[in-house]
Short mmCIF file of C-alpha atoms in Angstrom, two decimals:
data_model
loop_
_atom_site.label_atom_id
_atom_site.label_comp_id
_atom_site.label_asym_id
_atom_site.label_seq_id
_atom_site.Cartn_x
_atom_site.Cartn_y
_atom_site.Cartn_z
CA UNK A 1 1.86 7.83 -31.92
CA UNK A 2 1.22 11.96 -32.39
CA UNK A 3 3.99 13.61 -30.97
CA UNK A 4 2.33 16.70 -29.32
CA UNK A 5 5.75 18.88 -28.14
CA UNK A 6 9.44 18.59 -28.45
CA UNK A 7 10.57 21.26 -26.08
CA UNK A 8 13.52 22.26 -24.72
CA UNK A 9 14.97 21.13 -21.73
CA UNK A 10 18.50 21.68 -21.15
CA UNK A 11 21.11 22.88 -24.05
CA UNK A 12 21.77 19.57 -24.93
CA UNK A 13 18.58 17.96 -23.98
CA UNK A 14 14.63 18.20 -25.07
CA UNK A 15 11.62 16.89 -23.70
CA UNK A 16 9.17 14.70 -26.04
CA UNK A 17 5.34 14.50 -24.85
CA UNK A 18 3.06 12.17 -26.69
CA UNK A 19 -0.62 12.06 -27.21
CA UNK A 20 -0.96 9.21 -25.22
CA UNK A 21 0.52 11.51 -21.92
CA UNK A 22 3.76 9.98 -22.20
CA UNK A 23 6.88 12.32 -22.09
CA UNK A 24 10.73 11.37 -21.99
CA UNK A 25 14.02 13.33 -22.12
CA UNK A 26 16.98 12.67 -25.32
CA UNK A 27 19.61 14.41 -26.35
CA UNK A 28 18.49 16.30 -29.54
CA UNK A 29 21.50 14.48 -31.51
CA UNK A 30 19.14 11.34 -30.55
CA UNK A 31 15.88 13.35 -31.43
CA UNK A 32 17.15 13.98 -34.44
CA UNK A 33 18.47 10.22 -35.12
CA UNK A 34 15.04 8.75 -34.54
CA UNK A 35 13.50 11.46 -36.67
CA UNK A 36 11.22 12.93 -33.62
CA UNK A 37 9.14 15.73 -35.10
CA UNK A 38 6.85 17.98 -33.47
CA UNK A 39 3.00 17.30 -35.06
CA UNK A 40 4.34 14.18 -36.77
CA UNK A 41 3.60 10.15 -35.87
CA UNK A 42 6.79 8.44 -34.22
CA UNK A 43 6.34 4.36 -34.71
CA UNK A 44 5.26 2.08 -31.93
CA UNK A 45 8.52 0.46 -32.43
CA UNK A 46 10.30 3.62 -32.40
CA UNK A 47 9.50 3.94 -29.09
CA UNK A 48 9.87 0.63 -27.90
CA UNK A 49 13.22 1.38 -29.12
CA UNK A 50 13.95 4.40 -26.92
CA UNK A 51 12.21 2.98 -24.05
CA UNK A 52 13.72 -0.50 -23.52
CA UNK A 53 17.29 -0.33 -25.65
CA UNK A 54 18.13 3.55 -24.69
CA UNK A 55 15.86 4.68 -21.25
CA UNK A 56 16.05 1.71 -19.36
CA UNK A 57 20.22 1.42 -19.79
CA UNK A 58 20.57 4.88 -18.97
CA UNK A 59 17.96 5.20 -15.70
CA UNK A 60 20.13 1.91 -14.37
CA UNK A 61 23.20 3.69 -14.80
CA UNK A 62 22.44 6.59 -13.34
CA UNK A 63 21.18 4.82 -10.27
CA UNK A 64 24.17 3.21 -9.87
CA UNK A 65 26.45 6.62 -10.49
CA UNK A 66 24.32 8.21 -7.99
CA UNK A 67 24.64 5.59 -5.65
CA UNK A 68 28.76 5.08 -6.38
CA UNK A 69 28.79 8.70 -5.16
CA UNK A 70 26.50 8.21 -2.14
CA UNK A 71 24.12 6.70 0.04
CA UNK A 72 20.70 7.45 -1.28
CA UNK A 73 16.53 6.29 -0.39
CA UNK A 74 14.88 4.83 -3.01
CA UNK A 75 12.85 8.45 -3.05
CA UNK A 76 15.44 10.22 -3.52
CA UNK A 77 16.45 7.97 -6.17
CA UNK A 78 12.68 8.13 -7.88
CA UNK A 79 12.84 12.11 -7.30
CA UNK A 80 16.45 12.70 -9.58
CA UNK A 81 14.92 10.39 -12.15
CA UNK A 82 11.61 12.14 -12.80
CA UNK A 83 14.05 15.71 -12.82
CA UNK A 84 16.11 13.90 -15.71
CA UNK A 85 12.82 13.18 -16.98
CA UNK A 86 12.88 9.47 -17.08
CA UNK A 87 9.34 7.52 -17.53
CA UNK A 88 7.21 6.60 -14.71
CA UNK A 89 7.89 2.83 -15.87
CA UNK A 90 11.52 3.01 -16.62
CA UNK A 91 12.08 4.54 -13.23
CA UNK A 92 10.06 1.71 -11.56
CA UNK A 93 12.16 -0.50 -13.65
CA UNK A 94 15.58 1.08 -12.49
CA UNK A 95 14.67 0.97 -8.88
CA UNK A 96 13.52 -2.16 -9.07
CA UNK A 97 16.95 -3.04 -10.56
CA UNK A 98 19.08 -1.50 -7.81
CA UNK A 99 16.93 -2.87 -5.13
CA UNK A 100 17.80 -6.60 -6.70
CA UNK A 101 21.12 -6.36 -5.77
CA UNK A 102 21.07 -4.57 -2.61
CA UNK A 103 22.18 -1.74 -3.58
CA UNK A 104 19.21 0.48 -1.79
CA UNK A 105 17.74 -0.18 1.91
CA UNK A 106 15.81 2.64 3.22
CA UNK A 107 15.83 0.68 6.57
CA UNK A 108 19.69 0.57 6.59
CA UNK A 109 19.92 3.94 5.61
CA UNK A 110 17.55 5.48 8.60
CA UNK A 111 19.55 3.22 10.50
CA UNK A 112 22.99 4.70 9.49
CA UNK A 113 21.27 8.34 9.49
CA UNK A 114 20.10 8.12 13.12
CA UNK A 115 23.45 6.49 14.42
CA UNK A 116 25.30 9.81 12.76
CA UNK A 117 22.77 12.49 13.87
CA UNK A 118 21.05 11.56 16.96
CA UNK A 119 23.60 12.82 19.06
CA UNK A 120 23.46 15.98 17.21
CA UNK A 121 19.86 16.66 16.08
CA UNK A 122 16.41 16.02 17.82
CA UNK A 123 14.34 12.92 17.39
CA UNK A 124 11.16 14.68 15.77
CA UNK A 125 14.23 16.63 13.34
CA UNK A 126 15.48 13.47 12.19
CA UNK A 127 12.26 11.68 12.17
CA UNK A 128 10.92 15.32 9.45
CA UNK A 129 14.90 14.76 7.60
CA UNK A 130 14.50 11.18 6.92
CA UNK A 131 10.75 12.19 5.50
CA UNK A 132 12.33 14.92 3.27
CA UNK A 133 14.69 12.31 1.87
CA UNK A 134 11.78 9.89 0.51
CA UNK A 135 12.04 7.12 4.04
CA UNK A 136 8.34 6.26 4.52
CA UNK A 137 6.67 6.69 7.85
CA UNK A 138 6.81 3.50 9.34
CA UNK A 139 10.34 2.58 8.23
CA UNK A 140 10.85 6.20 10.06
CA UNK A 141 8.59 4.76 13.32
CA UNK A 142 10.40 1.75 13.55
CA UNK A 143 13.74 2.86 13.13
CA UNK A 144 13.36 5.64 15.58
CA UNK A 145 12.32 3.21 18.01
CA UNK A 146 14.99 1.09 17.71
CA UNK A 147 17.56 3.29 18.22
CA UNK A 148 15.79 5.40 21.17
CA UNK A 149 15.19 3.21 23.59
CA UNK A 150 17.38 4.89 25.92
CA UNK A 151 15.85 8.40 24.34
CA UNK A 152 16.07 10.64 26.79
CA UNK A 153 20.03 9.94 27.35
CA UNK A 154 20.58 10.24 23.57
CA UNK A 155 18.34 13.59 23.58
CA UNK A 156 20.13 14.85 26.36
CA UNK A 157 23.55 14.33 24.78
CA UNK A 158 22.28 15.90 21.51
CA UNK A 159 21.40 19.02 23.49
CA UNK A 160 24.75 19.47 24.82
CA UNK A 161 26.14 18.77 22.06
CA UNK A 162 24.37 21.68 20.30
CA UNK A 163 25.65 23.79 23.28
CA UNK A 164 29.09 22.84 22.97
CA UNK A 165 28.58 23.90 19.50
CA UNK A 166 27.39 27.04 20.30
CA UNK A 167 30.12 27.92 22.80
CA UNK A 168 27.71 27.54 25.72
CA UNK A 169 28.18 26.39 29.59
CA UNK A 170 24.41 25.67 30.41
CA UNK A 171 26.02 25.27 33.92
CA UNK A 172 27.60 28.62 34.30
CA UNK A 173 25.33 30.54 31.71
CA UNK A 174 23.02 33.10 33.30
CA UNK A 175 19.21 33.37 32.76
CA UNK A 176 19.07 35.40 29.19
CA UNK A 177 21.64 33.07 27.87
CA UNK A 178 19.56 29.91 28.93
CA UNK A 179 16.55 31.31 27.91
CA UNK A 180 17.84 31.93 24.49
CA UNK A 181 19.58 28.54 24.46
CA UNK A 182 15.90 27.45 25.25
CA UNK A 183 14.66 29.08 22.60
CA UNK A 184 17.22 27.45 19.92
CA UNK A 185 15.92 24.45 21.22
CA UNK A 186 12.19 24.41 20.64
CA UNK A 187 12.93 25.22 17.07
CA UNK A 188 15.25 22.21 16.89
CA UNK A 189 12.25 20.03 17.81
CA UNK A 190 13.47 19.05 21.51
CA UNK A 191 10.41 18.63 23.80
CA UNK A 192 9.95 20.54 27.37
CA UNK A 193 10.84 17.36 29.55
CA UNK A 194 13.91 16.49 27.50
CA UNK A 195 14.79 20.16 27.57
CA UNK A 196 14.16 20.48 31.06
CA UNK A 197 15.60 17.53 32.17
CA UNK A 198 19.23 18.38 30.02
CA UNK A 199 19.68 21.79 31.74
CA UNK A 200 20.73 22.75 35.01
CA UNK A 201 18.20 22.99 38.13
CA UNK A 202 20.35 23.96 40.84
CA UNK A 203 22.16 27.66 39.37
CA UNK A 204 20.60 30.84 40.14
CA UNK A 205 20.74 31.87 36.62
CA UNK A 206 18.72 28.57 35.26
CA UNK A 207 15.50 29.25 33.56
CA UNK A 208 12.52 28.09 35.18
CA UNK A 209 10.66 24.91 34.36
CA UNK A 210 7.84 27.95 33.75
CA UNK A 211 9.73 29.76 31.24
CA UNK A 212 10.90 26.69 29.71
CA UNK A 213 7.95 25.38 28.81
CA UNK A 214 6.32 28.77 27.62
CA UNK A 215 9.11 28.79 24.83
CA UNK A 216 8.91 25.05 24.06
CA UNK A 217 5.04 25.86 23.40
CA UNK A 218 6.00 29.08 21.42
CA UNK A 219 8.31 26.71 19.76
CA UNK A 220 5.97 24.24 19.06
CA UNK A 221 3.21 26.13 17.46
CA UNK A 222 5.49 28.37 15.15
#
């Protein structure tokens, strides 16, 4: 197989493309043992070589470091690999490893997620966090509703909790500071009935259900 480009990729590292498409990261010191060349044919068995007896190893190890360290989705597993510039098929094959032994659960993780944050962050926060981290939507969607089926309590406390945080009384604040707390809110992802519901109705200085909502729109649409 042509070997289109050895590039660089890090000081110690370069990145071999094929002309089949295929592109992998060694250490040069390896590049240099297997006789890689830029313009020049590397052996089918060559590469079988680097794939199954060098690749493979390494992608399994570094799924396990990774995990040693922490808790991690299988996406954000797949996403480090392809940065190190591991294979599409070694990285199935090192997930697929992990997952064997039990050593990733996206389910247990949204689970353990959701226990730490929900009385800290909004549902629809945690729901966009866990989708950052690689949790597909329905393991999101079931999880969520799971663990929220007493949501407006656990909303409620997350609110407060943010306003303990942020040194603030919602019971003795006045209007401006509500209304800002408000505000902070919307862009947390807390909806107008949860929001409404969590503040004061009876003080002078509450915001109205009005005003309320206007910013949880604003909020909403930015």
């Amino acid at each position: 197989m042509l070997v289109r480009e050895v590039k660089k990729k890090t000081d110690r590292k370069v990145m071999v493309l094929l002309e089949d498409g295929l592109s992998f990261a060694l250490y040069r010191r390896e590049a240099d043992q297997f006789g890689i060349r830029e313009g020049e044919d590397l052996p089918a068995e060559i590469i079988d070589r680097i794939i199954d007896d060098l690749l493979v190893k390494r992608s399994r190890l570094r799924c396990m470091n990774l995990l040693k360290a922490s808790d991690r989705t299988t996406g954000q597993l797949k996403e480090t690999l392809k940065r190190d510039g591991y294979p599409e098929g070694v990285i199935r094959q090192a997930l697929e490893y992990v997952a064997s032994f039990h050593y990733t659960d996206d389910t247990r993780y949204a689970q353990n997620y959701v226990r730490l944050m929900s009385g800290k962050k909004s549902r629809r926060q945690i729901a966009y966090e866990l989708g950052k981290k690689g949790v597909d939507r329905d393991t999101i969607r079931a999880v969520l509703s799971d663990a929220y089926e007493d949501a407006p309590a656990r909303e409620e406390e997350a609110i407060w909790a943010l306003a303990r945080k942020r040194g603030l009384d919602p019971e003795k604040a006045d209007r401006a500071e509500l209304e800002r707390f408000c505000r902070y809110l919307t862009g947390k992802g807390f909806d107008f009935s949860t929001i409404r519901s969590a503040l004061p109705d009876s003080s002078g200085g509450c915001a109205s259900a009005q005003t309320v909502h206007g910013l949880w729109e604003r909020g909403r649409e930015s």
